[in-house]
Tab-separated table of C-alpha atoms and ligand atoms in Angstrom:
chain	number	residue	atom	x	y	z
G	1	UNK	CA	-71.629	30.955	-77.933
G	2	UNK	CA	-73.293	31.152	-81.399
G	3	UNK	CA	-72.347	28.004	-83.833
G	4	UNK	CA	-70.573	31.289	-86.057
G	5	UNK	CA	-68.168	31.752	-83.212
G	6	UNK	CA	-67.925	28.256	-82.189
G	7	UNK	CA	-66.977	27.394	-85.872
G	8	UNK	CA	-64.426	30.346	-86.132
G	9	UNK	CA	-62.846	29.210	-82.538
G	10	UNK	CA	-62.294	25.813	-83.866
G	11	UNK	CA	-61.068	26.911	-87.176
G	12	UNK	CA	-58.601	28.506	-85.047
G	13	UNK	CA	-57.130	25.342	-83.504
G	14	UNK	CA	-57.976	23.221	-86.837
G	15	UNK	CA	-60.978	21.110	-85.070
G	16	UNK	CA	-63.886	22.004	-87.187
G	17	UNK	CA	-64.825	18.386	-87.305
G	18	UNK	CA	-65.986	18.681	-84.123
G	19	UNK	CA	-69.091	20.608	-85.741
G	20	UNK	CA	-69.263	17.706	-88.233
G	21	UNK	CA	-72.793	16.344	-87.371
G	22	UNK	CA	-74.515	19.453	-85.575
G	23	UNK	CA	-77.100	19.409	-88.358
G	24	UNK	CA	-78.210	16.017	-86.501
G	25	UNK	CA	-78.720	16.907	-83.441
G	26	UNK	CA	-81.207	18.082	-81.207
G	27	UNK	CA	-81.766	21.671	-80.225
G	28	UNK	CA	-80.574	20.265	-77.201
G	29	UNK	CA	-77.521	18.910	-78.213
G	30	UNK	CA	-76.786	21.647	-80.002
G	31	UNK	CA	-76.684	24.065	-76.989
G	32	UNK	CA	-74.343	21.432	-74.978
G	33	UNK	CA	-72.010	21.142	-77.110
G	34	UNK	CA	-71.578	24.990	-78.104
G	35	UNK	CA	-71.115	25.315	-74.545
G	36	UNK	CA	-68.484	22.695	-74.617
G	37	UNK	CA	-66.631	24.286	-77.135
G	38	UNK	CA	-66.663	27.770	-75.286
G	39	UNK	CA	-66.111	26.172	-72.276
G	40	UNK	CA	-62.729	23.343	-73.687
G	41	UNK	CA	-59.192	25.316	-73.749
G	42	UNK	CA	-57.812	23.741	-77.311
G	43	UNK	CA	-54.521	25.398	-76.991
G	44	UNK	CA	-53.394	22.268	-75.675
G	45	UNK	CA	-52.901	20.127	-78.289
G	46	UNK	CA	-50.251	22.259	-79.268
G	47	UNK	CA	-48.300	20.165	-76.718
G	48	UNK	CA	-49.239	17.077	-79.234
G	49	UNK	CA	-45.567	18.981	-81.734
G	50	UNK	CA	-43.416	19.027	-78.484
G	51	UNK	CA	-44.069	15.640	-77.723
G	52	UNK	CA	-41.267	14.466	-74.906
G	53	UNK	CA	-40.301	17.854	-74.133
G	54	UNK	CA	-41.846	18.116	-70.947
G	55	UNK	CA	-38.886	16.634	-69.864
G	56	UNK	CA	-36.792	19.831	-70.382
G	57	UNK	CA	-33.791	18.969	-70.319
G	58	UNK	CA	-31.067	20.726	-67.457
G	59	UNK	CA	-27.878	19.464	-65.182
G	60	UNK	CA	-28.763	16.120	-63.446
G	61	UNK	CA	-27.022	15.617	-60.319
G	62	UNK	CA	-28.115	13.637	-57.319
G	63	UNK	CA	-29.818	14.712	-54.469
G	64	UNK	CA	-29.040	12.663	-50.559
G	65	UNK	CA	-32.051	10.972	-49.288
G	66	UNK	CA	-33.113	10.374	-45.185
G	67	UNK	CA	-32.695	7.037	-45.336
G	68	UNK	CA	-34.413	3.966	-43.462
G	69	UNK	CA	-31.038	3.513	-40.734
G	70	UNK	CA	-31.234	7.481	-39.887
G	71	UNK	CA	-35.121	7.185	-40.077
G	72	UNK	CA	-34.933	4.541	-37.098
G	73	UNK	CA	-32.543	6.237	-34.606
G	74	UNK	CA	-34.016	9.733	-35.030
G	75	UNK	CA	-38.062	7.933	-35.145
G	76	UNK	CA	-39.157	9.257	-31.655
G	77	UNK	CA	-37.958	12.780	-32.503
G	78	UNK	CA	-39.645	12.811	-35.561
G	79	UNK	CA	-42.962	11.439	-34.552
G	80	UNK	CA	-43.080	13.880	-31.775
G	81	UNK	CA	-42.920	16.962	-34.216
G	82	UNK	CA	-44.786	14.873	-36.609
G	83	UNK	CA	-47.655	14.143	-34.128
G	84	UNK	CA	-47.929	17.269	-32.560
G	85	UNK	CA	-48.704	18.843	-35.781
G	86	UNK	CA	-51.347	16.208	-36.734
G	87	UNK	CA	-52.675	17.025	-33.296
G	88	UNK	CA	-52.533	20.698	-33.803
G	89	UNK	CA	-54.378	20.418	-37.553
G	90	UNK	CA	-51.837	21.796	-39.025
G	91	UNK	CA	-51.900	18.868	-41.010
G	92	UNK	CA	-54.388	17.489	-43.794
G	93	UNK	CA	-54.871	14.634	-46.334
G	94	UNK	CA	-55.059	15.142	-50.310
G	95	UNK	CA	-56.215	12.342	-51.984
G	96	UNK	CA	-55.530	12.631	-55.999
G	97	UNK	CA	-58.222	10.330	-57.344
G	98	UNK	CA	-59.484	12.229	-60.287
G	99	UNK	CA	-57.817	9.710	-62.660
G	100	UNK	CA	-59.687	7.364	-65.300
G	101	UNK	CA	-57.794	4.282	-63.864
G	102	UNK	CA	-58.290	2.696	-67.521
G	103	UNK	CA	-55.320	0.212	-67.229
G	104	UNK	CA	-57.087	-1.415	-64.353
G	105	UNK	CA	-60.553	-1.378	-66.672
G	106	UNK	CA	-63.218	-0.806	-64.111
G	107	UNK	CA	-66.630	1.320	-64.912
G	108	UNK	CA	-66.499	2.569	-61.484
G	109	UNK	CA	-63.686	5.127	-60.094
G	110	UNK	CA	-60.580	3.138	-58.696
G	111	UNK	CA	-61.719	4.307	-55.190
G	112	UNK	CA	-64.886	1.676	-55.515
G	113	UNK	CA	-62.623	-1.542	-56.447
G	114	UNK	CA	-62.754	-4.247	-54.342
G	115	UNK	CA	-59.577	-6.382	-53.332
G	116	UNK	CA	-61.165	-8.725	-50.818
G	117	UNK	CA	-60.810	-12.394	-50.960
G	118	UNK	CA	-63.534	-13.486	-48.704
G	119	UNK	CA	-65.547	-9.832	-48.020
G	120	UNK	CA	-65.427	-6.828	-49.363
G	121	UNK	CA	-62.538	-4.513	-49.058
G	122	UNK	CA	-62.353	-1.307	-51.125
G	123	UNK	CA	-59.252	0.162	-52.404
G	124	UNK	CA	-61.101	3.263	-50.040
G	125	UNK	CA	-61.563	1.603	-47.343
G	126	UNK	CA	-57.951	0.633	-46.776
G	127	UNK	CA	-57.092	4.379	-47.582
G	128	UNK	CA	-59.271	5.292	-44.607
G	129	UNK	CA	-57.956	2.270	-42.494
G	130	UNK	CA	-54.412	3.343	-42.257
G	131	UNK	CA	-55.839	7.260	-42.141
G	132	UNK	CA	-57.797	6.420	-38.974
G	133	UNK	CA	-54.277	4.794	-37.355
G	134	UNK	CA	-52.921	8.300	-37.108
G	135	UNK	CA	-56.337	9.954	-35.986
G	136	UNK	CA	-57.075	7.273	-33.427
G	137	UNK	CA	-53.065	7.474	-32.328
G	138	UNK	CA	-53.595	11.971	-32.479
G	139	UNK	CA	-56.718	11.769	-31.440
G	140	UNK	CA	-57.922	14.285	-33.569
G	141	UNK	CA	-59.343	13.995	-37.518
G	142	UNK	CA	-56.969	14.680	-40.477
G	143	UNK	CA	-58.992	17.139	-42.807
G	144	UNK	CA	-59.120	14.531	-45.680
G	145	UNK	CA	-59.864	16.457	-48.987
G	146	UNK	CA	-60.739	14.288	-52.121
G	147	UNK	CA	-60.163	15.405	-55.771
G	148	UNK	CA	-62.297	13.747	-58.411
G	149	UNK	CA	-63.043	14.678	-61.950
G	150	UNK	CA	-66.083	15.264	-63.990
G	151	UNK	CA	-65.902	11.266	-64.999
G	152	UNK	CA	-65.886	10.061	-61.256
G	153	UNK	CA	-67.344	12.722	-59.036
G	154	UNK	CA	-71.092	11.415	-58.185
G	155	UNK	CA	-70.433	7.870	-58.196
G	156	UNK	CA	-66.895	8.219	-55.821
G	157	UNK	CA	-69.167	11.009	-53.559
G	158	UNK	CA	-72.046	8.302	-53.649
G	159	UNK	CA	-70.282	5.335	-52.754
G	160	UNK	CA	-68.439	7.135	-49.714
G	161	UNK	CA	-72.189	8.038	-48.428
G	162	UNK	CA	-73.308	4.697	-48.992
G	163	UNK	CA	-69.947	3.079	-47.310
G	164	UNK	CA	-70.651	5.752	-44.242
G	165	UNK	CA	-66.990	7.187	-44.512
G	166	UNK	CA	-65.838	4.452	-43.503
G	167	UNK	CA	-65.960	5.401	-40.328
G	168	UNK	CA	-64.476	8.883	-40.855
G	169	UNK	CA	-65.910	11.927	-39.690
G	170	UNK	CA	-67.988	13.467	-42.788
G	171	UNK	CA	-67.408	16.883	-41.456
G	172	UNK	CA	-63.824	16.429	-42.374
G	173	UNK	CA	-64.381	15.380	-45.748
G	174	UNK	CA	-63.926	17.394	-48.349
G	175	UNK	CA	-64.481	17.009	-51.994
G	176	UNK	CA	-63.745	19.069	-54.988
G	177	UNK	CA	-62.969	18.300	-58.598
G	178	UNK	CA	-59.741	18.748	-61.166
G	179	UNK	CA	-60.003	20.491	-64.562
G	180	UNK	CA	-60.714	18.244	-67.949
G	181	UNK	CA	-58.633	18.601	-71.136
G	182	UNK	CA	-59.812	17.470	-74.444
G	183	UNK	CA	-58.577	13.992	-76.056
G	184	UNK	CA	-57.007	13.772	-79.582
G	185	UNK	CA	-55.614	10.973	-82.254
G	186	UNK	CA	-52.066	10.958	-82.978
G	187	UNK	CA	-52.143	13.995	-85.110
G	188	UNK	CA	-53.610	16.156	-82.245
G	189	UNK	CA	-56.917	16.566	-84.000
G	190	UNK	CA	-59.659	16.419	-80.918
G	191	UNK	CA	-61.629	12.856	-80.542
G	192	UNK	CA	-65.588	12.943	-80.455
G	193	UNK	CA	-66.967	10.724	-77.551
G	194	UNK	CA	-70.318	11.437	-78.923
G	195	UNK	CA	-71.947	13.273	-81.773
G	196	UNK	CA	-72.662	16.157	-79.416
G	197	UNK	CA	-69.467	15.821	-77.295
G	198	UNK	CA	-65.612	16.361	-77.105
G	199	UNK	CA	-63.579	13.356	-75.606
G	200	UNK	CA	-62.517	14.901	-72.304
G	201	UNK	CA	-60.219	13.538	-69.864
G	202	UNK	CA	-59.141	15.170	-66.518
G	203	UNK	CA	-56.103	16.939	-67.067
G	204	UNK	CA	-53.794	14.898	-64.858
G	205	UNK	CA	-52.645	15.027	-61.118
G	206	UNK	CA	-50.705	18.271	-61.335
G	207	UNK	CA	-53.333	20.519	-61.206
G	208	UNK	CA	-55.023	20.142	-57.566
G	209	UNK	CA	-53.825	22.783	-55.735
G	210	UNK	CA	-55.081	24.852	-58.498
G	211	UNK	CA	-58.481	23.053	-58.529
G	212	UNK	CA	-58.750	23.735	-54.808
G	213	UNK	CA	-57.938	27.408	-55.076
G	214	UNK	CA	-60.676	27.582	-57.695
G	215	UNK	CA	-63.256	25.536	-55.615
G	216	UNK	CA	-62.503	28.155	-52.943
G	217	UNK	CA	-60.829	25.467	-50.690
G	218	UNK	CA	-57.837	27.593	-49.532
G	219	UNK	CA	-60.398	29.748	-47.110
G	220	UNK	CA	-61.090	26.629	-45.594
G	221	UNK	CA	-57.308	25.673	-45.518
G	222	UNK	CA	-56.535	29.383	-43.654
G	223	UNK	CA	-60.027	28.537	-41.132
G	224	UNK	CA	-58.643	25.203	-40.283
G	225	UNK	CA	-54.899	26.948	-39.894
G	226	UNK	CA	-53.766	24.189	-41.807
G	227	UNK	CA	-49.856	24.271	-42.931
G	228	UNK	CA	-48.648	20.974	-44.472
G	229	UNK	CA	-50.952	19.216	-47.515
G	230	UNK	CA	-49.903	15.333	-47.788
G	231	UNK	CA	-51.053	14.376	-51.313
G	232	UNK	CA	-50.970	11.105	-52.164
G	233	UNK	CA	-52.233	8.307	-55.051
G	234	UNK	CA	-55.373	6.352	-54.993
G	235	UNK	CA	-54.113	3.197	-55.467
G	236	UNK	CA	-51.624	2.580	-53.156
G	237	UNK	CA	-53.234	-0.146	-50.804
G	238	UNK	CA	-50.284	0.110	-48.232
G	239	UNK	CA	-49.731	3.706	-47.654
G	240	UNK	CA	-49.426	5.900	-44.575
G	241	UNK	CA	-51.630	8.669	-44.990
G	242	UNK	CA	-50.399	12.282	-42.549
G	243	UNK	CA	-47.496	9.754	-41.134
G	244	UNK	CA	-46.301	11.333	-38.287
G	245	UNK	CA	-42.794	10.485	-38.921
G	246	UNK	CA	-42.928	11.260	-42.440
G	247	UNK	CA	-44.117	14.813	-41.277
G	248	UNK	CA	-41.935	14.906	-38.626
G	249	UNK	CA	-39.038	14.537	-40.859
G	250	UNK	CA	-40.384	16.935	-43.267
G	251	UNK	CA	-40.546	19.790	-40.873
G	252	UNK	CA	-37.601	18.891	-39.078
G	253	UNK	CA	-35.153	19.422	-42.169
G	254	UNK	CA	-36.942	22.629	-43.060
G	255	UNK	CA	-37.398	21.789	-46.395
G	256	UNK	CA	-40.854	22.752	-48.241
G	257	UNK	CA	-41.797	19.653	-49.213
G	258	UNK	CA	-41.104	15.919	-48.327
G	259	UNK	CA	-41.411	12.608	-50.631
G	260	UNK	CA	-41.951	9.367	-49.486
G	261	UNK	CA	-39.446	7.226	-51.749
G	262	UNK	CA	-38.277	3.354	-52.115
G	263	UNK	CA	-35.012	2.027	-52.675
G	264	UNK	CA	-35.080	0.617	-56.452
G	265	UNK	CA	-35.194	-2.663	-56.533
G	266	UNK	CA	-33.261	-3.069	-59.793
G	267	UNK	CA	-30.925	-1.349	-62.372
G	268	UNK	CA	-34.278	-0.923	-64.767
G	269	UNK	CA	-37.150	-0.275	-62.110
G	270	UNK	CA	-39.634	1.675	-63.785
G	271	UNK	CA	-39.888	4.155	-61.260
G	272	UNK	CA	-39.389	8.312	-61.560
G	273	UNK	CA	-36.199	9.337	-58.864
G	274	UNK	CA	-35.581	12.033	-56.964
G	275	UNK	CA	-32.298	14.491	-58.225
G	276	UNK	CA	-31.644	18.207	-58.858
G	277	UNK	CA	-32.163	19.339	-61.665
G	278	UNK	CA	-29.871	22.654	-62.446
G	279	UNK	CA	-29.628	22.152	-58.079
G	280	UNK	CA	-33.648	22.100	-57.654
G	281	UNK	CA	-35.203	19.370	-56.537
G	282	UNK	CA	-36.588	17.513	-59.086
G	283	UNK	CA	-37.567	13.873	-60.511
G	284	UNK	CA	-36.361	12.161	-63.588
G	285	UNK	CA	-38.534	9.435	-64.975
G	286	UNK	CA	-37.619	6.263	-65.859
G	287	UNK	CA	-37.584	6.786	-69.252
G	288	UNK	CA	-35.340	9.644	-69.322
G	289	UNK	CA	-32.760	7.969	-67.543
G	290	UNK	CA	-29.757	7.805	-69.354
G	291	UNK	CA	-26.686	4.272	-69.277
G	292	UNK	CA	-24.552	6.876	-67.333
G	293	UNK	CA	-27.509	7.821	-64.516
G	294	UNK	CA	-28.530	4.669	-64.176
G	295	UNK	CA	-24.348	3.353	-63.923
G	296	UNK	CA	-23.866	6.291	-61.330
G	297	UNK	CA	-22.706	5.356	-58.134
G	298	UNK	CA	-22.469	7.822	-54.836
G	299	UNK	CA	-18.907	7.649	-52.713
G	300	UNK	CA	-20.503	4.749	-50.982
G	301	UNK	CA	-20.454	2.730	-54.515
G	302	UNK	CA	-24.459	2.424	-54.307
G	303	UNK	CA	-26.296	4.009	-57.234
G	304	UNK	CA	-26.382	7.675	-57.063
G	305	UNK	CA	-30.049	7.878	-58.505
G	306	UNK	CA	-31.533	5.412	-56.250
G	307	UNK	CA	-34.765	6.536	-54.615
G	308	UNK	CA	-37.994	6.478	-56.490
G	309	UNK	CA	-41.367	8.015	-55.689
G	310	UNK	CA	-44.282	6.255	-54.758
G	311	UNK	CA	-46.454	9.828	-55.312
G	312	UNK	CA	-46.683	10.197	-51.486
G	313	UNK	CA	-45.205	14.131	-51.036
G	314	UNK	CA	-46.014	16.692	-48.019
G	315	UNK	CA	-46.257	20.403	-49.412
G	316	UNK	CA	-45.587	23.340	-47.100
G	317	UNK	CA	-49.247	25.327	-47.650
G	318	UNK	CA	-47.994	28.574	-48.173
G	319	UNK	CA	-44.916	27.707	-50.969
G	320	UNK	CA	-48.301	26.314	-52.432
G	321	UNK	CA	-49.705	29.370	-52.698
G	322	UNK	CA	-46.765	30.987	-54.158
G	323	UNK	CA	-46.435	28.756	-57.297
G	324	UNK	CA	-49.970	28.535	-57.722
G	325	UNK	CA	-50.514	30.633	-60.718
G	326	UNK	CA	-47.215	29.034	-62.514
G	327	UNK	CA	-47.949	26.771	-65.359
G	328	UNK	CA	-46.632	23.365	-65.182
G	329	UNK	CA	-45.065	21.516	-68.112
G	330	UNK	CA	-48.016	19.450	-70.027
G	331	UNK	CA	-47.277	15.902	-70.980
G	332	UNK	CA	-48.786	13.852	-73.789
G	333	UNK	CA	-49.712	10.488	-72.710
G	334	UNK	CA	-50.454	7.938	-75.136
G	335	UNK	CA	-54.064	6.184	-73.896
G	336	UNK	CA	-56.865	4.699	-74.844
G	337	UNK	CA	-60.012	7.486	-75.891
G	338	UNK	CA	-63.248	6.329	-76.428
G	339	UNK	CA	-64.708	8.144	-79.679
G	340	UNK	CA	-66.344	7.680	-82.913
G	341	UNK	CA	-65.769	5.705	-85.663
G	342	UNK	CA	-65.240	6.919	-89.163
G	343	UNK	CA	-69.661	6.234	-89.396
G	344	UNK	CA	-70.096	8.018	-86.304
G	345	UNK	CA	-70.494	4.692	-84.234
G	346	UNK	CA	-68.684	4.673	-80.620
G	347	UNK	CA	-65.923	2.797	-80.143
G	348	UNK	CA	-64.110	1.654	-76.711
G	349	UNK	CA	-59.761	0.769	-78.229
G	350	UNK	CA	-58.376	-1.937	-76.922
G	351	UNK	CA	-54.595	-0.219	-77.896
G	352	UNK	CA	-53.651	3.181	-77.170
G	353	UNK	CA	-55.527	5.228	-79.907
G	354	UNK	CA	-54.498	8.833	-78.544
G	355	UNK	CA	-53.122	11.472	-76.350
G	356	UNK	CA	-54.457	12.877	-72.995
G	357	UNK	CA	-52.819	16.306	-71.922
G	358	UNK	CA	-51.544	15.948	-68.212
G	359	UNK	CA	-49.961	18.127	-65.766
G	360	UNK	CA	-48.243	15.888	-63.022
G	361	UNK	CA	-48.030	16.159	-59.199
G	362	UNK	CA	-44.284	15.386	-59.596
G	363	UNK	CA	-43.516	18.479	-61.478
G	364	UNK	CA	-44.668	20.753	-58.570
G	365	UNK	CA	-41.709	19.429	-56.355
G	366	UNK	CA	-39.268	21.308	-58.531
G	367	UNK	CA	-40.944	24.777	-58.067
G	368	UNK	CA	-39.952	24.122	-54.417
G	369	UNK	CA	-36.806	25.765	-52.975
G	370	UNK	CA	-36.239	21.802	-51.284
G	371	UNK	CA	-37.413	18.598	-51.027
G	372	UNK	CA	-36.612	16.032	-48.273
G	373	UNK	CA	-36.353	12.762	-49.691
G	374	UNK	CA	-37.411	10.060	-47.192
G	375	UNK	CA	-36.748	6.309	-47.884
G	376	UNK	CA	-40.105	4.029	-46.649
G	377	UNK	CA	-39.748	0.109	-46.692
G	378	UNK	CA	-41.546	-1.118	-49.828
G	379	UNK	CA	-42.766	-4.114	-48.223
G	380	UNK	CA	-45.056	-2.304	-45.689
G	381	UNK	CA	-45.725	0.635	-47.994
G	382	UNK	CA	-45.732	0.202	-51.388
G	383	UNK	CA	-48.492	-1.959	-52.825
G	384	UNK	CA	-50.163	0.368	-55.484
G	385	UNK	CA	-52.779	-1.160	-57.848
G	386	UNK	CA	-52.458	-0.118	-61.377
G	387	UNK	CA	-53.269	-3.406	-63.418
G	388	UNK	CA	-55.347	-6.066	-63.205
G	389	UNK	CA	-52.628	-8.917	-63.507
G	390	UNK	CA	-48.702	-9.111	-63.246
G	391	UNK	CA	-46.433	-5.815	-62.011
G	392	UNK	CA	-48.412	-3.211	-59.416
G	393	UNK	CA	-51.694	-5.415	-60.102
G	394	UNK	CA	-54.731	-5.941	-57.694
G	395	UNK	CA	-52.710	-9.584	-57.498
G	396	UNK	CA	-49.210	-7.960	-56.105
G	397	UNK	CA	-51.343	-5.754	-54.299
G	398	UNK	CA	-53.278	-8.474	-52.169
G	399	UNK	CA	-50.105	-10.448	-51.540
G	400	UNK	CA	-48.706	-7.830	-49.783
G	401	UNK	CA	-51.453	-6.544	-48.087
G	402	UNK	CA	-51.767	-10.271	-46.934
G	403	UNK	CA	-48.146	-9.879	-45.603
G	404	UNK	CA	-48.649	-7.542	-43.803
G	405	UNK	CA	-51.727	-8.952	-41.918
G	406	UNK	CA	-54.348	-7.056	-43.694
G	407	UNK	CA	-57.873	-9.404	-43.634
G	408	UNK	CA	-58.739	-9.710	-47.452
F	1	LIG	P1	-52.229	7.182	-62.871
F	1	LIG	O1	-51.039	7.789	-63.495
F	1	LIG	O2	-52.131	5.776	-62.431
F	1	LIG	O3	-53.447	7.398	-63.878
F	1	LIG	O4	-52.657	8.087	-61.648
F	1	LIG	P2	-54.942	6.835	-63.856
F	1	LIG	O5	-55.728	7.723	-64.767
F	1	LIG	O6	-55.481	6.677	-62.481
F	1	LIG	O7	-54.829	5.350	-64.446
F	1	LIG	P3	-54.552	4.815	-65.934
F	1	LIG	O8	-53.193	5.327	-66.322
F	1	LIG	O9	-55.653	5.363	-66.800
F	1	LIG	O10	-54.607	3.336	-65.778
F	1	LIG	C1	-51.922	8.183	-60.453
F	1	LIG	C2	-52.786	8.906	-59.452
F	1	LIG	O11	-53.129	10.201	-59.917
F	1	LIG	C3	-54.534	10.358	-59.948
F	1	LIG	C4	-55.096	8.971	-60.039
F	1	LIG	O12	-56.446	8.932	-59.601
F	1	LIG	C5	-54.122	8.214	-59.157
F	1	LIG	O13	-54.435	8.419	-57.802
F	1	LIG	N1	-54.904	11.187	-61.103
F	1	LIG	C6	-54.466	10.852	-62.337
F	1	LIG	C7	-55.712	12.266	-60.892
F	1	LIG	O14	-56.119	12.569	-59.745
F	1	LIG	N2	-56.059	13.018	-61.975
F	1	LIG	C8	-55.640	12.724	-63.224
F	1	LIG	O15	-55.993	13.464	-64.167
F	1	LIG	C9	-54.817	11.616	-63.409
């Protein structure tokens, strides 16, 4: 792209700034960051004027849930389908850890922290822990995919060479990496990270199946004959990863997709439930909860909107493939973007200075014809590491894992 119809793209979009100190750079720089404006998709910071509106609105109603009482006396049943599957590789692992993890404010990718008290133990290593449980109990490897983004590709890909797997089977492994979406201050005008480069920041969890499909990962799906695609969070210490019973359930209902949920602990929990939405299955976030959803009660006088995700669902491959091409709703997230100064210095905020664009994982449930909701017990599954201190913290985190008998 010449800097004529770089300039006339960003007039376009009302970013010209970003051309603000070509005459500076190097012949070098130059070239990148043409290419980074031919390559960046600034249509989305349109989404910056319809703020909130992600959230379309439609009828809420509320949607049953397996839970944990049904779980136990139909277990056996379920882990037999569930199992068999696993056994069968019709089953794999999607790990979404393309994410900046900037609350927890590490350098290095969430992946590489380390919770251990007296040795190491990686927020990966305790992924692949409770992974190899169902492999060693199958007796067969979970294709484990891993999604990364242009900000923590080499150094996750690194560390899991350097950390041997973990004991898993590198043949198994498979990496690939999410989309990036440019950065902007309040008023949606696009934030410089460098002289020569846009503020990018991977474009949220939404967008993997996509990213696999474009990273030609859905021949390897059809080789491997797999059928069911368990995404699931970094940063939830405690989770079972291709859980038999979870999968069990899953296929047993018939549904096309399953989500691991906990009971809310309180009225206010800050935690995204399952309902229908206009009778689709769908989740409403915390913040869109409204006095009278969160007052509902079902005919057994518990609250009708009571089951949160912990980002823990079980896709059916091939609905996959038929919403693939859809768009998803894009959400503006209020974070904090490195980027220049008003001298052209870099800055790191402190505070929120910006918006990211994101597409989320939990938006995908709703293109789905059904969704099993299955109730897991918190206390053995739910330990996910977002902060450093207080709620969801690497403190909460070790507690639990300690509860549970997990050597820190
Ligand atoms: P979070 O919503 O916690 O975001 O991601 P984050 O970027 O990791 O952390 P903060 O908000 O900056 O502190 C939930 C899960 O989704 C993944 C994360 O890696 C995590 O597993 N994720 C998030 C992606 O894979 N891609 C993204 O673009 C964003």
């Amino acid at each position: 792209m010449t800097y004529q119809e770089a300039y006339r793209k960003l007039e376009e979009y009302g970013q010209e700034h970003v051309l603000k100190y070509y005459e500076e750079l190097s012949e070098e720089d130059r070239a990148e960051l043409l290419q980074q404006i031919e390559e960046t998709d600034f249509s989305i910071v349109k989404y910056v004027e319809h703020k909130g509106e992600a959230a379309a609105e439609g009828v809420i109603s509320p949607i049953g849930a397996m839970e944990l009482d049904e779980i136990e006396k139909r277990r056996d049943e379920f882990k037999k389908i569930g199992l068999k599957a696993v056994k069968e590789r019709k089953v794999a692992a999607v790990l979404l850890a393309g994410g900046m993890g900037t609350r927890l404010g590490s350098d290095d990718p969430k992946c590489m922290y380390n919770i251990g008290i007296t040795q190491p133990v990686y927020i990966m290593q305790r992924l692949v822990e409770n992974l190899m449980e169902v492999v060693d109990e199958a007796g067969a490897y979970v294709p484990f995919f891993i999604m990364t983004s242009d900000k923590n590709h080499d150094k996750t890909v690194a560390f899991m060479e350097e950390m041997k797997y973990f004991g898993y089977d590198p043949s198994m492994v498979y990496f690939f990496k999410q989309e990036m979406a440019p950065a902007t201050d309040y008023s949606g005008k696009v934030y410089m990270e460098s002289k020569s480069r846009i503020s990018t920041s991977p474009n949220g969890n939404g967008g993997w199946f996509q990213s696999m499909k474009r990273c030609g990962l859905i021949d390897v799906i059809h080789e491997l004959g797999i059928e069911w695609l368990n995404t699931f969070a970094v940063d939830n210490v405690l989770q079972r990863i291709a859980d038999p019973v979870f999968v069990g359930a899953t296929i047993a209902s018939g549904c096309a997709c399953g989500a691991k949920t906990v009971r809310k602990a309180e009225r206010d929990e800050r935690v995204g439930v399952m309902c229908l939405k206009d009778g689709r299955p769908s989740i409403i976030e915390y913040y869109e909860m409204t006095p009278e959803l969160l007052d509902a009660k079902n005919e057994n006088g518990d609250p009708a909107y009571n089951f949160g995700v912990i980002m823990n669902y079980i896709f059916r491959e091939k609905d996959l493939e038929r919403i693939v091409d859809e768009s998803l709703p894009v959400h503006v997230v209020e974070k904090k973007i490195a980027c220049l100064d008003a001298d052209g210095n870099p800055v790191s905020p402190e505070e929120p200075n910006g918006y990211k664009f994101e597409q989320l994982v939990l938006d995908m449930v709703q293109e789905m014809d059904s969704c099993l909701p299955v109730e897991v017990d918190r206390e053995h599954e739910f330990a996910p590491i977002k902060n450093k201190t207080g709620v969801d913290s690497v403190e909460s985190a070790r507690e639990l894992c300690l509860k549970n008998g997990i050597r820190l």
